[in-house]
Amino acid sequence: MSGVIGGALGAWAQTAPAGQDSTPIVVTGTTDKPGEPMSRWKRAEADDVVVYSEGDEGQLRRIATNLEKLHALLDRLYRVRSRTAEPPRIEIVLFSTAKDLRDSGLRNIGADEGPFAKPFVGQRFYDPRPSGAVLAIARADQVIDTDTAKANAADCGDTGAADNDGESDAASDCIGKPLNHPPVSRSWESILYGAYAQHLMLHYVPNAYPRWYFDGIGAIFSTVVFKHDGSIEYGEQPANLTPMLRAYGRLDTRAVITGSYLHAPSKRMDWTPYHAWLLTHFFVMSNLSATDRTQFAQYLNAIDHGLSMAHAAEAFGTMEQLRREVRAYAGRPHEYAKTVKSSATYNPTVTPLSQATADAMLKRLVTHS
């Protein structure tokens, strides 16, 4: 287990939207009055987040507390700006179902992910508004199909997947072989924590970065674990990594590093948060060689200076060595990081909302999206 990520996670991101002010968000709407019909919605307010949910109060309070803990961690890892540039509190809306999220009318405005394979599209909506960003997700675990053509091809490849990276190079032969690729689930909380990490990345780190790295930072913090002693574990391998790589293809390192996957999808790989986790984890949490560290720094520096990903990728030479290293890394145990114990306390304020206030909140969110 690694104790720290080092400077890698705090080194590269894009500039926050211009014109950010530090004025706290004020939720407009009808003031609750005695006798007003109440909604199912509740609001949790903390120092850095305002969270709305139709779920029970205990869950809402726990989520708001975890987000405050994650904020404190990311503040230590990422912050390069002064606290006077602290963004307004983000509003986070937790819808009950994926259908409710789709029907809300919210749409992604900035910090787009992917492009991911179809099962991973539309997991969350994000809008970095100058008055305060908005993030919305559904409180429903995502069920992901792994019974894909790539998974079947990998199974039919006999022993070719010796490196455990999820895909075989051997000739296809499925005669007499039963195939079983059950669906797997991805926690809605993991999507929330990853999206929150990406939100702060946009505000705290002023450099440009490739989109795959933005995806990877979200994936790394999506597996965060909040321990009872106040410590936090992060960077752990996501559950079902191996079946996901089998289902959606081996990481195509060259396509991602050069950016070609953005406009010409790789035939070998369908891009997912799991691929993003693997490549980003390799660069920021593995024991990189001096050569890899130098080449990666040159690559990111070139992107920060406006060069295309394809030109920046020239830092890796032919990329064959990098491809072999990443491929081998996929099949090895992966380190993670853990903070020290903490006695810090968090006490978000939870308020039930009247139907009028809840309706005004939802209307305002959509009106500004």
PDB file of N, CA, C and O in Angstrom, residues 233-302:
ATOM      1  N   GLU A 233      -8.972   5.863   2.378  1.00  0.00           N
ATOM      2  CA  GLU A 233      -8.220   5.087   1.393  1.00  0.00           C
ATOM      3  C   GLU A 233      -8.707   5.488   0.005  1.00  0.00           C
ATOM      4  O   GLU A 233      -9.907   5.643  -0.223  1.00  0.00           O
ATOM      5  N   TYR A 234      -7.766   5.649  -0.924  1.00  0.00           N
ATOM      6  CA  TYR A 234      -8.147   6.043  -2.273  1.00  0.00           C
ATOM      7  C   TYR A 234      -7.167   5.453  -3.277  1.00  0.00           C
ATOM      8  O   TYR A 234      -6.040   5.114  -2.934  1.00  0.00           O
ATOM      9  N   GLY A 235      -7.634   5.327  -4.499  1.00  0.00           N
ATOM     10  CA  GLY A 235      -6.806   4.728  -5.539  1.00  0.00           C
ATOM     11  C   GLY A 235      -6.897   3.216  -5.583  1.00  0.00           C
ATOM     12  O   GLY A 235      -6.147   2.574  -6.318  1.00  0.00           O
ATOM     13  N   GLU A 236      -7.812   2.616  -4.821  1.00  0.00           N
ATOM     14  CA  GLU A 236      -7.940   1.167  -4.842  1.00  0.00           C
ATOM     15  C   GLU A 236      -8.482   0.692  -6.182  1.00  0.00           C
ATOM     16  O   GLU A 236      -9.210   1.397  -6.868  1.00  0.00           O
ATOM     17  N   GLN A 237      -8.126  -0.531  -6.536  1.00  0.00           N
ATOM     18  CA  GLN A 237      -8.601  -1.099  -7.794  1.00  0.00           C
ATOM     19  C   GLN A 237     -10.116  -1.221  -7.768  1.00  0.00           C
ATOM     20  O   GLN A 237     -10.683  -1.733  -6.804  1.00  0.00           O
ATOM     21  N   PRO A 238     -10.801  -0.763  -8.807  1.00  0.00           N
ATOM     22  CA  PRO A 238     -12.253  -0.898  -8.821  1.00  0.00           C
ATOM     23  C   PRO A 238     -12.669  -2.353  -8.917  1.00  0.00           C
ATOM     24  O   PRO A 238     -11.971  -3.176  -9.535  1.00  0.00           O
ATOM     25  N   ALA A 239     -13.777  -2.674  -8.287  1.00  0.00           N
ATOM     26  CA  ALA A 239     -14.298  -4.033  -8.376  1.00  0.00           C
ATOM     27  C   ALA A 239     -14.593  -4.379  -9.832  1.00  0.00           C
ATOM     28  O   ALA A 239     -14.990  -3.522 -10.621  1.00  0.00           O
ATOM     29  N   ASN A 240     -14.355  -5.625 -10.189  1.00  0.00           N
ATOM     30  CA  ASN A 240     -14.676  -6.142 -11.522  1.00  0.00           C
ATOM     31  C   ASN A 240     -13.801  -5.562 -12.629  1.00  0.00           C
ATOM     32  O   ASN A 240     -14.224  -5.516 -13.794  1.00  0.00           O
ATOM     33  N   LEU A 241     -12.592  -5.140 -12.280  1.00  0.00           N
ATOM     34  CA  LEU A 241     -11.714  -4.584 -13.309  1.00  0.00           C
ATOM     35  C   LEU A 241     -11.437  -5.594 -14.423  1.00  0.00           C
ATOM     36  O   LEU A 241     -11.541  -5.270 -15.609  1.00  0.00           O
ATOM     37  N   THR A 242     -11.073  -6.820 -14.053  1.00  0.00           N
ATOM     38  CA  THR A 242     -10.717  -7.817 -15.061  1.00  0.00           C
ATOM     39  C   THR A 242     -11.873  -8.153 -15.988  1.00  0.00           C
ATOM     40  O   THR A 242     -11.708  -8.135 -17.219  1.00  0.00           O
ATOM     41  N   PRO A 243     -13.092  -8.464 -15.464  1.00  0.00           N
ATOM     42  CA  PRO A 243     -14.183  -8.730 -16.407  1.00  0.00           C
ATOM     43  C   PRO A 243     -14.541  -7.524 -17.274  1.00  0.00           C
ATOM     44  O   PRO A 243     -14.998  -7.691 -18.408  1.00  0.00           O
ATOM     45  N   MET A 244     -14.332  -6.321 -16.751  1.00  0.00           N
ATOM     46  CA  MET A 244     -14.617  -5.136 -17.560  1.00  0.00           C
ATOM     47  C   MET A 244     -13.623  -5.017 -18.720  1.00  0.00           C
ATOM     48  O   MET A 244     -13.994  -4.660 -19.841  1.00  0.00           O
ATOM     49  N   LEU A 245     -12.363  -5.311 -18.452  1.00  0.00           N
ATOM     50  CA  LEU A 245     -11.379  -5.241 -19.530  1.00  0.00           C
ATOM     51  C   LEU A 245     -11.616  -6.333 -20.557  1.00  0.00           C
ATOM     52  O   LEU A 245     -11.333  -6.158 -21.755  1.00  0.00           O
ATOM     53  N   ARG A 246     -12.121  -7.471 -20.102  1.00  0.00           N
ATOM     54  CA  ARG A 246     -12.464  -8.532 -21.061  1.00  0.00           C
ATOM     55  C   ARG A 246     -13.683  -8.117 -21.890  1.00  0.00           C
ATOM     56  O   ARG A 246     -13.746  -8.369 -23.097  1.00  0.00           O
ATOM     57  N   ALA A 247     -14.640  -7.489 -21.241  1.00  0.00           N
ATOM     58  CA  ALA A 247     -15.889  -7.148 -21.929  1.00  0.00           C
ATOM     59  C   ALA A 247     -15.722  -5.997 -22.906  1.00  0.00           C
ATOM     60  O   ALA A 247     -16.395  -5.959 -23.949  1.00  0.00           O
ATOM     61  N   TYR A 248     -14.848  -5.049 -22.577  1.00  0.00           N
ATOM     62  CA  TYR A 248     -14.732  -3.844 -23.403  1.00  0.00           C
ATOM     63  C   TYR A 248     -13.355  -3.683 -24.037  1.00  0.00           C
ATOM     64  O   TYR A 248     -13.078  -2.657 -24.645  1.00  0.00           O
ATOM     65  N   GLY A 249     -12.519  -4.697 -23.906  1.00  0.00           N
ATOM     66  CA  GLY A 249     -11.273  -4.732 -24.662  1.00  0.00           C
ATOM     67  C   GLY A 249     -10.058  -4.273 -23.902  1.00  0.00           C
ATOM     68  O   GLY A 249     -10.133  -3.430 -23.008  1.00  0.00           O
ATOM     69  N   ARG A 250      -8.936  -4.828 -24.257  1.00  0.00           N
ATOM     70  CA  ARG A 250      -7.661  -4.439 -23.673  1.00  0.00           C
ATOM     71  C   ARG A 250      -7.395  -2.958 -23.883  1.00  0.00           C
ATOM     72  O   ARG A 250      -7.758  -2.383 -24.912  1.00  0.00           O
ATOM     73  N   LEU A 251      -6.785  -2.336 -22.885  1.00  0.00           N
ATOM     74  CA  LEU A 251      -6.428  -0.924 -23.004  1.00  0.00           C
ATOM     75  C   LEU A 251      -5.531  -0.702 -24.223  1.00  0.00           C
ATOM     76  O   LEU A 251      -4.453  -1.286 -24.323  1.00  0.00           O
ATOM     77  N   ASP A 252      -5.987   0.112 -25.129  1.00  0.00           N
ATOM     78  CA  ASP A 252      -5.215   0.460 -26.325  1.00  0.00           C
ATOM     79  C   ASP A 252      -4.386   1.703 -25.995  1.00  0.00           C
ATOM     80  O   ASP A 252      -4.816   2.835 -26.227  1.00  0.00           O
ATOM     81  N   THR A 253      -3.211   1.473 -25.441  1.00  0.00           N
ATOM     82  CA  THR A 253      -2.390   2.558 -24.920  1.00  0.00           C
ATOM     83  C   THR A 253      -2.079   3.603 -25.981  1.00  0.00           C
ATOM     84  O   THR A 253      -2.174   4.814 -25.744  1.00  0.00           O
ATOM     85  N   ARG A 254      -1.687   3.159 -27.157  1.00  0.00           N
ATOM     86  CA  ARG A 254      -1.321   4.099 -28.216  1.00  0.00           C
ATOM     87  C   ARG A 254      -2.503   4.982 -28.602  1.00  0.00           C
ATOM     88  O   ARG A 254      -2.361   6.207 -28.739  1.00  0.00           O
ATOM     89  N   ALA A 255      -3.676   4.382 -28.757  1.00  0.00           N
ATOM     90  CA  ALA A 255      -4.850   5.158 -29.170  1.00  0.00           C
ATOM     91  C   ALA A 255      -5.192   6.219 -28.142  1.00  0.00           C
ATOM     92  O   ALA A 255      -5.597   7.340 -28.498  1.00  0.00           O
ATOM     93  N   VAL A 256      -5.041   5.899 -26.863  1.00  0.00           N
ATOM     94  CA  VAL A 256      -5.397   6.852 -25.820  1.00  0.00           C
ATOM     95  C   VAL A 256      -4.347   7.953 -25.701  1.00  0.00           C
ATOM     96  O   VAL A 256      -4.677   9.153 -25.668  1.00  0.00           O
ATOM     97  N   ILE A 257      -3.082   7.589 -25.625  1.00  0.00           N
ATOM     98  CA  ILE A 257      -2.020   8.571 -25.446  1.00  0.00           C
ATOM     99  C   ILE A 257      -1.979   9.565 -26.601  1.00  0.00           C
ATOM    100  O   ILE A 257      -1.777  10.769 -26.407  1.00  0.00           O
ATOM    101  N   THR A 258      -2.194   9.082 -27.822  1.00  0.00           N
ATOM    102  CA  THR A 258      -2.151   9.972 -28.986  1.00  0.00           C
ATOM    103  C   THR A 258      -3.462  10.731 -29.182  1.00  0.00           C
ATOM    104  O   THR A 258      -3.517  11.678 -29.965  1.00  0.00           O
ATOM    105  N   GLY A 259      -4.526  10.300 -28.485  1.00  0.00           N
ATOM    106  CA  GLY A 259      -5.818  10.941 -28.629  1.00  0.00           C
ATOM    107  C   GLY A 259      -6.628  10.459 -29.812  1.00  0.00           C
ATOM    108  O   GLY A 259      -7.731  10.965 -30.044  1.00  0.00           O
ATOM    109  N   SER A 260      -6.135   9.464 -30.548  1.00  0.00           N
ATOM    110  CA  SER A 260      -6.865   9.013 -31.733  1.00  0.00           C
ATOM    111  C   SER A 260      -8.201   8.382 -31.377  1.00  0.00           C
ATOM    112  O   SER A 260      -9.135   8.391 -32.179  1.00  0.00           O
ATOM    113  N   TYR A 261      -8.325   7.848 -30.146  1.00  0.00           N
ATOM    114  CA  TYR A 261      -9.585   7.229 -29.730  1.00  0.00           C
ATOM    115  C   TYR A 261     -10.726   8.238 -29.654  1.00  0.00           C
ATOM    116  O   TYR A 261     -11.900   7.855 -29.668  1.00  0.00           O
ATOM    117  N   LEU A 262     -10.404   9.527 -29.583  1.00  0.00           N
ATOM    118  CA  LEU A 262     -11.425  10.563 -29.477  1.00  0.00           C
ATOM    119  C   LEU A 262     -12.188  10.770 -30.784  1.00  0.00           C
ATOM    120  O   LEU A 262     -13.360  11.133 -30.767  1.00  0.00           O
ATOM    121  N   HIS A 263     -11.523  10.562 -31.910  1.00  0.00           N
ATOM    122  CA  HIS A 263     -12.170  10.804 -33.194  1.00  0.00           C
ATOM    123  C   HIS A 263     -12.233   9.566 -34.075  1.00  0.00           C
ATOM    124  O   HIS A 263     -12.977   9.538 -35.063  1.00  0.00           O
ATOM    125  N   ALA A 264     -11.470   8.529 -33.751  1.00  0.00           N
ATOM    126  CA  ALA A 264     -11.496   7.268 -34.494  1.00  0.00           C
ATOM    127  C   ALA A 264     -11.465   6.135 -33.478  1.00  0.00           C
ATOM    128  O   ALA A 264     -10.394   5.689 -33.075  1.00  0.00           O
ATOM    129  N   PRO A 265     -12.631   5.693 -33.009  1.00  0.00           N
ATOM    130  CA  PRO A 265     -12.691   4.680 -31.947  1.00  0.00           C
ATOM    131  C   PRO A 265     -11.799   3.481 -32.239  1.00  0.00           C
ATOM    132  O   PRO A 265     -11.744   2.981 -33.365  1.00  0.00           O
ATOM    133  N   SER A 266     -11.111   3.033 -31.219  1.00  0.00           N
ATOM    134  CA  SER A 266     -10.221   1.890 -31.354  1.00  0.00           C
ATOM    135  C   SER A 266     -11.018   0.620 -31.636  1.00  0.00           C
ATOM    136  O   SER A 266     -12.062   0.380 -31.035  1.00  0.00           O
ATOM    137  N   LYS A 267     -10.532  -0.220 -32.555  1.00  0.00           N
ATOM    138  CA  LYS A 267     -11.189  -1.493 -32.829  1.00  0.00           C
ATOM    139  C   LYS A 267     -10.945  -2.487 -31.694  1.00  0.00           C
ATOM    140  O   LYS A 267     -11.733  -3.411 -31.496  1.00  0.00           O
ATOM    141  N   ARG A 268      -9.875  -2.295 -30.967  1.00  0.00           N
ATOM    142  CA  ARG A 268      -9.537  -3.219 -29.886  1.00  0.00           C
ATOM    143  C   ARG A 268     -10.261  -2.869 -28.598  1.00  0.00           C
ATOM    144  O   ARG A 268     -10.595  -3.744 -27.813  1.00  0.00           O
ATOM    145  N   MET A 269     -10.517  -1.586 -28.350  1.00  0.00           N
ATOM    146  CA  MET A 269     -10.973  -1.131 -27.044  1.00  0.00           C
ATOM    147  C   MET A 269     -12.177  -0.212 -27.160  1.00  0.00           C
ATOM    148  O   MET A 269     -12.239   0.661 -28.020  1.00  0.00           O
ATOM    149  N   ASP A 270     -13.164  -0.428 -26.279  1.00  0.00           N
ATOM    150  CA  ASP A 270     -14.227   0.545 -26.051  1.00  0.00           C
ATOM    151  C   ASP A 270     -13.876   1.272 -24.752  1.00  0.00           C
ATOM    152  O   ASP A 270     -13.786   0.652 -23.695  1.00  0.00           O
ATOM    153  N   TRP A 271     -13.699   2.575 -24.813  1.00  0.00           N
ATOM    154  CA  TRP A 271     -13.203   3.361 -23.680  1.00  0.00           C
ATOM    155  C   TRP A 271     -14.219   3.386 -22.544  1.00  0.00           C
ATOM    156  O   TRP A 271     -15.393   3.659 -22.748  1.00  0.00           O
ATOM    157  N   THR A 272     -13.762   3.095 -21.329  1.00  0.00           N
ATOM    158  CA  THR A 272     -14.618   3.077 -20.146  1.00  0.00           C
ATOM    159  C   THR A 272     -13.865   3.704 -18.976  1.00  0.00           C
ATOM    160  O   THR A 272     -12.643   3.898 -19.037  1.00  0.00           O
ATOM    161  N   PRO A 273     -14.556   4.008 -17.861  1.00  0.00           N
ATOM    162  CA  PRO A 273     -13.847   4.506 -16.671  1.00  0.00           C
ATOM    163  C   PRO A 273     -12.824   3.513 -16.133  1.00  0.00           C
ATOM    164  O   PRO A 273     -11.864   3.913 -15.470  1.00  0.00           O
ATOM    165  N   TYR A 274     -12.987   2.240 -16.429  1.00  0.00           N
ATOM    166  CA  TYR A 274     -12.046   1.223 -15.951  1.00  0.00           C
ATOM    167  C   TYR A 274     -10.720   1.325 -16.707  1.00  0.00           C
ATOM    168  O   TYR A 274      -9.645   1.174 -16.123  1.00  0.00           O
ATOM    169  N   HIS A 275     -10.790   1.574 -18.010  1.00  0.00           N
ATOM    170  CA  HIS A 275      -9.572   1.810 -18.781  1.00  0.00           C
ATOM    171  C   HIS A 275      -8.884   3.089 -18.303  1.00  0.00           C
ATOM    172  O   HIS A 275      -7.655   3.139 -18.191  1.00  0.00           O
ATOM    173  N   ALA A 276      -9.694   4.110 -18.021  1.00  0.00           N
ATOM    174  CA  ALA A 276      -9.133   5.374 -17.543  1.00  0.00           C
ATOM    175  C   ALA A 276      -8.446   5.183 -16.200  1.00  0.00           C
ATOM    176  O   ALA A 276      -7.373   5.750 -15.953  1.00  0.00           O
ATOM    177  N   TRP A 277      -9.058   4.388 -15.318  1.00  0.00           N
ATOM    178  CA  TRP A 277      -8.436   4.101 -14.015  1.00  0.00           C
ATOM    179  C   TRP A 277      -7.082   3.438 -14.212  1.00  0.00           C
ATOM    180  O   TRP A 277      -6.088   3.839 -13.585  1.00  0.00           O
ATOM    181  N   LEU A 278      -7.021   2.454 -15.077  1.00  0.00           N
ATOM    182  CA  LEU A 278      -5.789   1.683 -15.257  1.00  0.00           C
ATOM    183  C   LEU A 278      -4.645   2.552 -15.771  1.00  0.00           C
ATOM    184  O   LEU A 278      -3.536   2.529 -15.212  1.00  0.00           O
ATOM    185  N   LEU A 279      -4.891   3.339 -16.799  1.00  0.00           N
ATOM    186  CA  LEU A 279      -3.806   4.134 -17.376  1.00  0.00           C
ATOM    187  C   LEU A 279      -3.371   5.245 -16.434  1.00  0.00           C
ATOM    188  O   LEU A 279      -2.169   5.485 -16.243  1.00  0.00           O
ATOM    189  N   THR A 280      -4.321   5.925 -15.802  1.00  0.00           N
ATOM    190  CA  THR A 280      -3.967   7.004 -14.882  1.00  0.00           C
ATOM    191  C   THR A 280      -3.276   6.451 -13.643  1.00  0.00           C
ATOM    192  O   THR A 280      -2.302   7.026 -13.157  1.00  0.00           O
ATOM    193  N   HIS A 281      -3.753   5.326 -13.130  1.00  0.00           N
ATOM    194  CA  HIS A 281      -3.132   4.699 -11.967  1.00  0.00           C
ATOM    195  C   HIS A 281      -1.694   4.308 -12.278  1.00  0.00           C
ATOM    196  O   HIS A 281      -0.793   4.453 -11.440  1.00  0.00           O
ATOM    197  N   PHE A 282      -1.450   3.812 -13.481  1.00  0.00           N
ATOM    198  CA  PHE A 282      -0.093   3.453 -13.887  1.00  0.00           C
ATOM    199  C   PHE A 282       0.839   4.652 -13.785  1.00  0.00           C
ATOM    200  O   PHE A 282       1.959   4.548 -13.264  1.00  0.00           O
ATOM    201  N   PHE A 283       0.378   5.802 -14.243  1.00  0.00           N
ATOM    202  CA  PHE A 283       1.256   6.967 -14.277  1.00  0.00           C
ATOM    203  C   PHE A 283       1.384   7.675 -12.934  1.00  0.00           C
ATOM    204  O   PHE A 283       2.432   8.261 -12.643  1.00  0.00           O
ATOM    205  N   VAL A 284       0.342   7.642 -12.082  1.00  0.00           N
ATOM    206  CA  VAL A 284       0.411   8.450 -10.869  1.00  0.00           C
ATOM    207  C   VAL A 284       0.575   7.647  -9.580  1.00  0.00           C
ATOM    208  O   VAL A 284       0.904   8.222  -8.537  1.00  0.00           O
ATOM    209  N   MET A 285       0.371   6.326  -9.638  1.00  0.00           N
ATOM    210  CA  MET A 285       0.440   5.559  -8.401  1.00  0.00           C
ATOM    211  C   MET A 285       1.330   4.319  -8.479  1.00  0.00           C
ATOM    212  O   MET A 285       1.446   3.577  -7.512  1.00  0.00           O
ATOM    213  N   SER A 286       1.951   4.083  -9.619  1.00  0.00           N
ATOM    214  CA  SER A 286       2.867   2.947  -9.720  1.00  0.00           C
ATOM    215  C   SER A 286       4.302   3.429  -9.531  1.00  0.00           C
ATOM    216  O   SER A 286       4.574   4.635  -9.501  1.00  0.00           O
ATOM    217  N   ASN A 287       5.200   2.495  -9.404  1.00  0.00           N
ATOM    218  CA  ASN A 287       6.617   2.818  -9.250  1.00  0.00           C
ATOM    219  C   ASN A 287       7.232   2.994 -10.633  1.00  0.00           C
ATOM    220  O   ASN A 287       7.903   2.105 -11.163  1.00  0.00           O
ATOM    221  N   LEU A 288       6.993   4.155 -11.219  1.00  0.00           N
ATOM    222  CA  LEU A 288       7.473   4.418 -12.575  1.00  0.00           C
ATOM    223  C   LEU A 288       8.994   4.447 -12.637  1.00  0.00           C
ATOM    224  O   LEU A 288       9.668   4.883 -11.696  1.00  0.00           O
ATOM    225  N   SER A 289       9.514   4.012 -13.761  1.00  0.00           N
ATOM    226  CA  SER A 289      10.941   4.161 -13.996  1.00  0.00           C
ATOM    227  C   SER A 289      11.257   5.631 -14.238  1.00  0.00           C
ATOM    228  O   SER A 289      10.376   6.438 -14.541  1.00  0.00           O
ATOM    229  N   ALA A 290      12.531   5.977 -14.103  1.00  0.00           N
ATOM    230  CA  ALA A 290      12.949   7.362 -14.342  1.00  0.00           C
ATOM    231  C   ALA A 290      12.610   7.784 -15.766  1.00  0.00           C
ATOM    232  O   ALA A 290      12.196   8.923 -16.017  1.00  0.00           O
ATOM    233  N   THR A 291      12.757   6.848 -16.706  1.00  0.00           N
ATOM    234  CA  THR A 291      12.447   7.156 -18.104  1.00  0.00           C
ATOM    235  C   THR A 291      10.974   7.453 -18.289  1.00  0.00           C
ATOM    236  O   THR A 291      10.587   8.433 -18.947  1.00  0.00           O
ATOM    237  N   ASP A 292      10.126   6.623 -17.688  1.00  0.00           N
ATOM    238  CA  ASP A 292       8.683   6.841 -17.802  1.00  0.00           C
ATOM    239  C   ASP A 292       8.274   8.171 -17.178  1.00  0.00           C
ATOM    240  O   ASP A 292       7.435   8.895 -17.726  1.00  0.00           O
ATOM    241  N   ARG A 293       8.849   8.487 -16.028  1.00  0.00           N
ATOM    242  CA  ARG A 293       8.508   9.747 -15.369  1.00  0.00           C
ATOM    243  C   ARG A 293       8.884  10.933 -16.241  1.00  0.00           C
ATOM    244  O   ARG A 293       8.117  11.889 -16.388  1.00  0.00           O
ATOM    245  N   THR A 294      10.063  10.870 -16.822  1.00  0.00           N
ATOM    246  CA  THR A 294      10.524  11.968 -17.675  1.00  0.00           C
ATOM    247  C   THR A 294       9.645  12.106 -18.908  1.00  0.00           C
ATOM    248  O   THR A 294       9.234  13.216 -19.281  1.00  0.00           O
ATOM    249  N   GLN A 295       9.344  10.984 -19.548  1.00  0.00           N
ATOM    250  CA  GLN A 295       8.535  11.026 -20.764  1.00  0.00           C
ATOM    251  C   GLN A 295       7.119  11.523 -20.478  1.00  0.00           C
ATOM    252  O   GLN A 295       6.568  12.311 -21.252  1.00  0.00           O
ATOM    253  N   PHE A 296       6.549  11.080 -19.352  1.00  0.00           N
ATOM    254  CA  PHE A 296       5.191  11.514 -19.014  1.00  0.00           C
ATOM    255  C   PHE A 296       5.173  13.012 -18.708  1.00  0.00           C
ATOM    256  O   PHE A 296       4.242  13.729 -19.109  1.00  0.00           O
ATOM    257  N   ALA A 297       6.181  13.503 -18.014  1.00  0.00           N
ATOM    258  CA  ALA A 297       6.265  14.933 -17.723  1.00  0.00           C
ATOM    259  C   ALA A 297       6.386  15.737 -19.015  1.00  0.00           C
ATOM    260  O   ALA A 297       5.753  16.790 -19.174  1.00  0.00           O
ATOM    261  N   GLN A 298       7.178  15.246 -19.957  1.00  0.00           N
ATOM    262  CA  GLN A 298       7.328  15.927 -21.242  1.00  0.00           C
ATOM    263  C   GLN A 298       6.009  15.923 -22.017  1.00  0.00           C
ATOM    264  O   GLN A 298       5.633  16.918 -22.645  1.00  0.00           O
ATOM    265  N   TYR A 299       5.307  14.811 -21.955  1.00  0.00           N
ATOM    266  CA  TYR A 299       4.013  14.672 -22.634  1.00  0.00           C
ATOM    267  C   TYR A 299       3.004  15.690 -22.098  1.00  0.00           C
ATOM    268  O   TYR A 299       2.365  16.425 -22.857  1.00  0.00           O
ATOM    269  N   LEU A 300       2.872  15.761 -20.778  1.00  0.00           N
ATOM    270  CA  LEU A 300       1.917  16.691 -20.180  1.00  0.00           C
ATOM    271  C   LEU A 300       2.330  18.143 -20.384  1.00  0.00           C
ATOM    272  O   LEU A 300       1.479  19.015 -20.596  1.00  0.00           O
ATOM    273  N   ASN A 301       3.613  18.400 -20.341  1.00  0.00           N
ATOM    274  CA  ASN A 301       4.095  19.761 -20.558  1.00  0.00           C
ATOM    275  C   ASN A 301       3.785  20.226 -21.982  1.00  0.00           C
ATOM    276  O   ASN A 301       3.398  21.381 -22.205  1.00  0.00           O
ATOM    277  N   ALA A 302       3.914  19.306 -22.933  1.00  0.00           N
ATOM    278  CA  ALA A 302       3.611  19.653 -24.322  1.00  0.00           C
ATOM    279  C   ALA A 302       2.126  19.976 -24.486  1.00  0.00           C
ATOM    280  O   ALA A 302       1.756  20.933 -25.176  1.00  0.00           O
TER     281      ALA A 302
END
